mmCIF file of C-alpha atoms in Angstrom:
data_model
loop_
_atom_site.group_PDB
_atom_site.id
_atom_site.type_symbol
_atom_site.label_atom_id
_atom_site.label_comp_id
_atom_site.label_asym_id
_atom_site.label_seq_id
_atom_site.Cartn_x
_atom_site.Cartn_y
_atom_site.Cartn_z
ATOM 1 C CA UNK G 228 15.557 47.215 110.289
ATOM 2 C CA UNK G 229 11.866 47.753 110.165
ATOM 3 C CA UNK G 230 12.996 50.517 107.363
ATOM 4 C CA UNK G 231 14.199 48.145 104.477
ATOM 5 C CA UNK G 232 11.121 46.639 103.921
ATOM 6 C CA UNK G 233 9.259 49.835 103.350
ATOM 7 C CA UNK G 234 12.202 51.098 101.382
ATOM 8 C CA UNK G 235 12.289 47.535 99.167
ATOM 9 C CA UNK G 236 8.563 48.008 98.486
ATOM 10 C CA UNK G 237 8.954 51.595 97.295
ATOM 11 C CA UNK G 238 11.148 50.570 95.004
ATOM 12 C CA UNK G 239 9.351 47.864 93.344
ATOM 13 C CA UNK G 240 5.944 50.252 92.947
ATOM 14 C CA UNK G 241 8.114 52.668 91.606
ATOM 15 C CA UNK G 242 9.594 50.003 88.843
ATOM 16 C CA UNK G 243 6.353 48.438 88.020
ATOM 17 C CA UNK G 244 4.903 51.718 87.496
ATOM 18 C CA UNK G 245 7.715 52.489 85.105
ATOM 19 C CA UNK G 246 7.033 49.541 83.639
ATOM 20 C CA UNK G 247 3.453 49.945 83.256
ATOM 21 C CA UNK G 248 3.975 53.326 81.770
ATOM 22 C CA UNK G 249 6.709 51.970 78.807
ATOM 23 C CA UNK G 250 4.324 48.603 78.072
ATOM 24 C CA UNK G 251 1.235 49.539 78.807
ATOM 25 C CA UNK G 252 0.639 53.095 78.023
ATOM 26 C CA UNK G 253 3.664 54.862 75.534
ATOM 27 C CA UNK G 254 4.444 51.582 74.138
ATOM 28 C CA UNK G 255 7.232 51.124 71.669
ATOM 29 C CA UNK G 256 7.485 54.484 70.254
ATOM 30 C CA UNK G 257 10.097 57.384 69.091
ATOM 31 C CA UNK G 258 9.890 61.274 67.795
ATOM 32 C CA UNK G 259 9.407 61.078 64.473
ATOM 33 C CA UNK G 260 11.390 63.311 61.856
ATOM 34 C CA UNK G 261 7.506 64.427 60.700
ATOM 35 C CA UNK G 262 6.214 65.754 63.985
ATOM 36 C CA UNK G 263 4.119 62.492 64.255
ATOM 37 C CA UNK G 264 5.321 59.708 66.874
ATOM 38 C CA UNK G 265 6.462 56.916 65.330
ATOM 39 C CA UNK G 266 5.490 53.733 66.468
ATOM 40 C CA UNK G 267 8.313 51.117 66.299
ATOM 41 C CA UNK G 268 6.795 47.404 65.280
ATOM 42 C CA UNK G 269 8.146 44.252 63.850
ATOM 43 C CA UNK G 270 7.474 43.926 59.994
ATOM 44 C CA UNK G 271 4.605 41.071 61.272
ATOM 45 C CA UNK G 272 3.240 43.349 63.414
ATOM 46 C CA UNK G 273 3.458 46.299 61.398
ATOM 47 C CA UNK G 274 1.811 44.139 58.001
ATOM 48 C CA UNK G 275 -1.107 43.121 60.933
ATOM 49 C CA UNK G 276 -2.331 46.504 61.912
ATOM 50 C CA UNK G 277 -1.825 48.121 57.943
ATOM 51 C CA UNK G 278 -4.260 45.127 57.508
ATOM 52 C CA UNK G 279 -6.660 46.009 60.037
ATOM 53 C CA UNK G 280 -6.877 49.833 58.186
ATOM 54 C CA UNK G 281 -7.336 48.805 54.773
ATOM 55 C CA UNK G 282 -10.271 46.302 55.954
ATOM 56 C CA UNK G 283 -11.532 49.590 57.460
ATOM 57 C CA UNK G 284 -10.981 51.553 54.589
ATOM 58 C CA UNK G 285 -12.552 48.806 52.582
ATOM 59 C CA UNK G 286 -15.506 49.037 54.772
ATOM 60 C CA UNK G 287 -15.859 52.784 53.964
ATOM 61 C CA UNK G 288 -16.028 52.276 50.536
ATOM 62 C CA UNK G 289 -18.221 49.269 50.609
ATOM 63 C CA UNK G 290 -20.465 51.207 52.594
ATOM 64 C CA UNK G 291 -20.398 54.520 50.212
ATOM 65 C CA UNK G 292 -21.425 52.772 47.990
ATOM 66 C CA UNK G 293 -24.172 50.634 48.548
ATOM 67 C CA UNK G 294 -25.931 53.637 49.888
ATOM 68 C CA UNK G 295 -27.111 54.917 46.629
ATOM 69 C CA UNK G 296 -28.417 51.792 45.482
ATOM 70 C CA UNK G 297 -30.282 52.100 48.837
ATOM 71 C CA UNK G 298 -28.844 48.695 49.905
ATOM 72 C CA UNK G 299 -28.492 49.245 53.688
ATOM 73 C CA UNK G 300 -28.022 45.439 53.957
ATOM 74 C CA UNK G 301 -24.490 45.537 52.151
ATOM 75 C CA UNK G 302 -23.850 48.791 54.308
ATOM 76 C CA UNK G 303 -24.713 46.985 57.738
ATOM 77 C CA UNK G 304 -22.605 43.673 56.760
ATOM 78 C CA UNK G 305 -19.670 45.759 55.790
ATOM 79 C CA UNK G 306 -19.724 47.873 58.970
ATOM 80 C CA UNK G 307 -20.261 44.435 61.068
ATOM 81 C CA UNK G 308 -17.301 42.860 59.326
ATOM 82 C CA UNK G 309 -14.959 45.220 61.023
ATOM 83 C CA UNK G 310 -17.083 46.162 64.054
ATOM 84 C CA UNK G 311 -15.994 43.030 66.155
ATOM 85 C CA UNK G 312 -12.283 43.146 67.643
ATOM 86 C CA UNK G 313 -10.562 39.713 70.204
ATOM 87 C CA UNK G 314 -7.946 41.475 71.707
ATOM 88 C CA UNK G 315 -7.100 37.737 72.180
ATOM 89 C CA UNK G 316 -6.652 37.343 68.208
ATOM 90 C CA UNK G 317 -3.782 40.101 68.623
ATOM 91 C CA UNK G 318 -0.186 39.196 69.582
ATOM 92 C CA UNK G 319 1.127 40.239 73.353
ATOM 93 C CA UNK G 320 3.851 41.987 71.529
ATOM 94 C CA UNK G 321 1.728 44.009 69.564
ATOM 95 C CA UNK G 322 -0.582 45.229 72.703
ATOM 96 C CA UNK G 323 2.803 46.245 74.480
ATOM 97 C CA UNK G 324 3.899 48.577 71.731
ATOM 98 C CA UNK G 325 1.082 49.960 70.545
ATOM 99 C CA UNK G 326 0.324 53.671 72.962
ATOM 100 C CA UNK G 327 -2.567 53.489 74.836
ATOM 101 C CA UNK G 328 -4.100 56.503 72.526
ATOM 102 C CA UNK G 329 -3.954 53.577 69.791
ATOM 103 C CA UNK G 330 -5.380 51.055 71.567
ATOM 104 C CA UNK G 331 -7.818 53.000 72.251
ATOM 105 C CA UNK G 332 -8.739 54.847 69.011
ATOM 106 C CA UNK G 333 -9.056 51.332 67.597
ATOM 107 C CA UNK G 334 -11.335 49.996 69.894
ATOM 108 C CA UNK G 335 -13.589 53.145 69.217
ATOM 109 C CA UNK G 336 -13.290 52.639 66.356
ATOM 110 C CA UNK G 337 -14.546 49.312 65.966
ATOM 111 C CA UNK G 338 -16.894 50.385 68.309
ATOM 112 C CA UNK G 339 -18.508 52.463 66.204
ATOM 113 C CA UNK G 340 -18.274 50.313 63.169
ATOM 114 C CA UNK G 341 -20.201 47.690 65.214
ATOM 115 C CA UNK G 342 -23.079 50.621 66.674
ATOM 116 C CA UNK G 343 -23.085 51.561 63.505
ATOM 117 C CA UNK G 344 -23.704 47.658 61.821
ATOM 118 C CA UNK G 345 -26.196 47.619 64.914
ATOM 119 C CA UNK G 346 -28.280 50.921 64.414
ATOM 120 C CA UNK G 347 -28.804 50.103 60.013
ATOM 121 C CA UNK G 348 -30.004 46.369 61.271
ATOM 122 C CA UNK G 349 -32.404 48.348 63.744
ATOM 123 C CA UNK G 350 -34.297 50.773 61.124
ATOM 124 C CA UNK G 351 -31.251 53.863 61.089
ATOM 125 C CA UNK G 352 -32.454 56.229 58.283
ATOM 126 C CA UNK G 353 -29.711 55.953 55.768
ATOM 127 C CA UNK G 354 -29.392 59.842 55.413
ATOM 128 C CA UNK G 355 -27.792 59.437 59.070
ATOM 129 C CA UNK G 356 -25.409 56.452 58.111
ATOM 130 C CA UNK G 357 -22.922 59.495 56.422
ATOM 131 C CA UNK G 358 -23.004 61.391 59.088
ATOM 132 C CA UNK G 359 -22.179 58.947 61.063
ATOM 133 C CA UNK G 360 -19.677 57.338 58.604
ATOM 134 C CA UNK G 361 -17.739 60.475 59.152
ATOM 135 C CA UNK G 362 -17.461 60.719 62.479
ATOM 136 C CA UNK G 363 -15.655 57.431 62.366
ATOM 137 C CA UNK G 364 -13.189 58.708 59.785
ATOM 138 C CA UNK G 365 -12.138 61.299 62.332
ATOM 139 C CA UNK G 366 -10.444 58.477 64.168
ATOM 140 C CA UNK G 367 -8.721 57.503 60.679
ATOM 141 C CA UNK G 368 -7.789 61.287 60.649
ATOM 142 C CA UNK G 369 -6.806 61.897 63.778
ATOM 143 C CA UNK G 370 -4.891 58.590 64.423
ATOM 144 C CA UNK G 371 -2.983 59.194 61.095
ATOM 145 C CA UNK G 372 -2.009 62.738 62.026
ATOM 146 C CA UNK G 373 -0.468 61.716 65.166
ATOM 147 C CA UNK G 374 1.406 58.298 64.449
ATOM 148 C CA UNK G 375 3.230 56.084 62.010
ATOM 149 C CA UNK G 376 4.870 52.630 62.122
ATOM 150 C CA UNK G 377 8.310 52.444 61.313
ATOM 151 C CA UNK G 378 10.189 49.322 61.577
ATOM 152 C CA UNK G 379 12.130 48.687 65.191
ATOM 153 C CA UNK G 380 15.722 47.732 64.541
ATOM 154 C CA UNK G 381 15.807 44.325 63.280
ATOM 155 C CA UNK G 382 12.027 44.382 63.025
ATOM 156 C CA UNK G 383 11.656 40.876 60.784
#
């Protein structure tokens, strides 16, 4: 008798690690035909994070070029602007499906937009602002070599 317990409790640690593994860390996600992994989102979703990389990709630019013109306050506000994440702001849905090498290239990512913002406010010689520009277009790289979003099956 003494043995179902034990047994019952194995079985529920084993589920809710499953579970933790499909929500939490591989999310919603399929081989893609490319070699990439596809990440499978509702067309919401999908239009919220293709939002999020074009405000990045703005930044870039914005901050390219106001470094010529030597205006490192343009550079700092455009960083800034995309250097603050809420995971709070972000649907439940979209936290579950997203892998947790997403999650957490995009929090890096901001990351480093923000240290960035952070570092021109504090005196950063612009000659290292490219440098360090770069190094936060490897996450662009790196997250665009491994994944897409593709639309989950009735994904509206």
């Amino acid at each position: 008798m003494r043995l179902v317990p034990w047994v019952l409790s194995g079985v529920l640690a084993i589920l809710l690690a499953a579970m933790t593994y499909m929500f939490v860390i591989r999310g919603s996600v399929r081989e893609a035909d490319d070699g990439r992994t596809a990440i499978l989102l509702s067309s919401g979703e999908r239009n919220l994070v293709l939002s999020e990389m074009r405000a990045f990709l703005e930044s870039v630019q914005q901050i390219v070029e106001a470094l010529p013109a030597g205006d490192l306050k343009s550079a700092e506000e455009a960083a800034r602007r995309v250097g603050r994440v809420d995971l709070n702001d972000l649907p439940a849905s979209l936290l579950r499906k997203l892998p947790a090498e997403v999650k957490a290239l995009g929090l890096d990512t901001h990351g480093k937009f923000y240290k960035l913002a952070s570092d021109i406010r504090n005196g950063l010689e612009q000659d290292r602002i490219l440098p360090r520009l770069a190094d936060i277009m490897t996450n662009c790289i790196g997250c665009h070599a491994s994944y897409r979003i593709d639309l989950e099956k009735g994904g509206m």
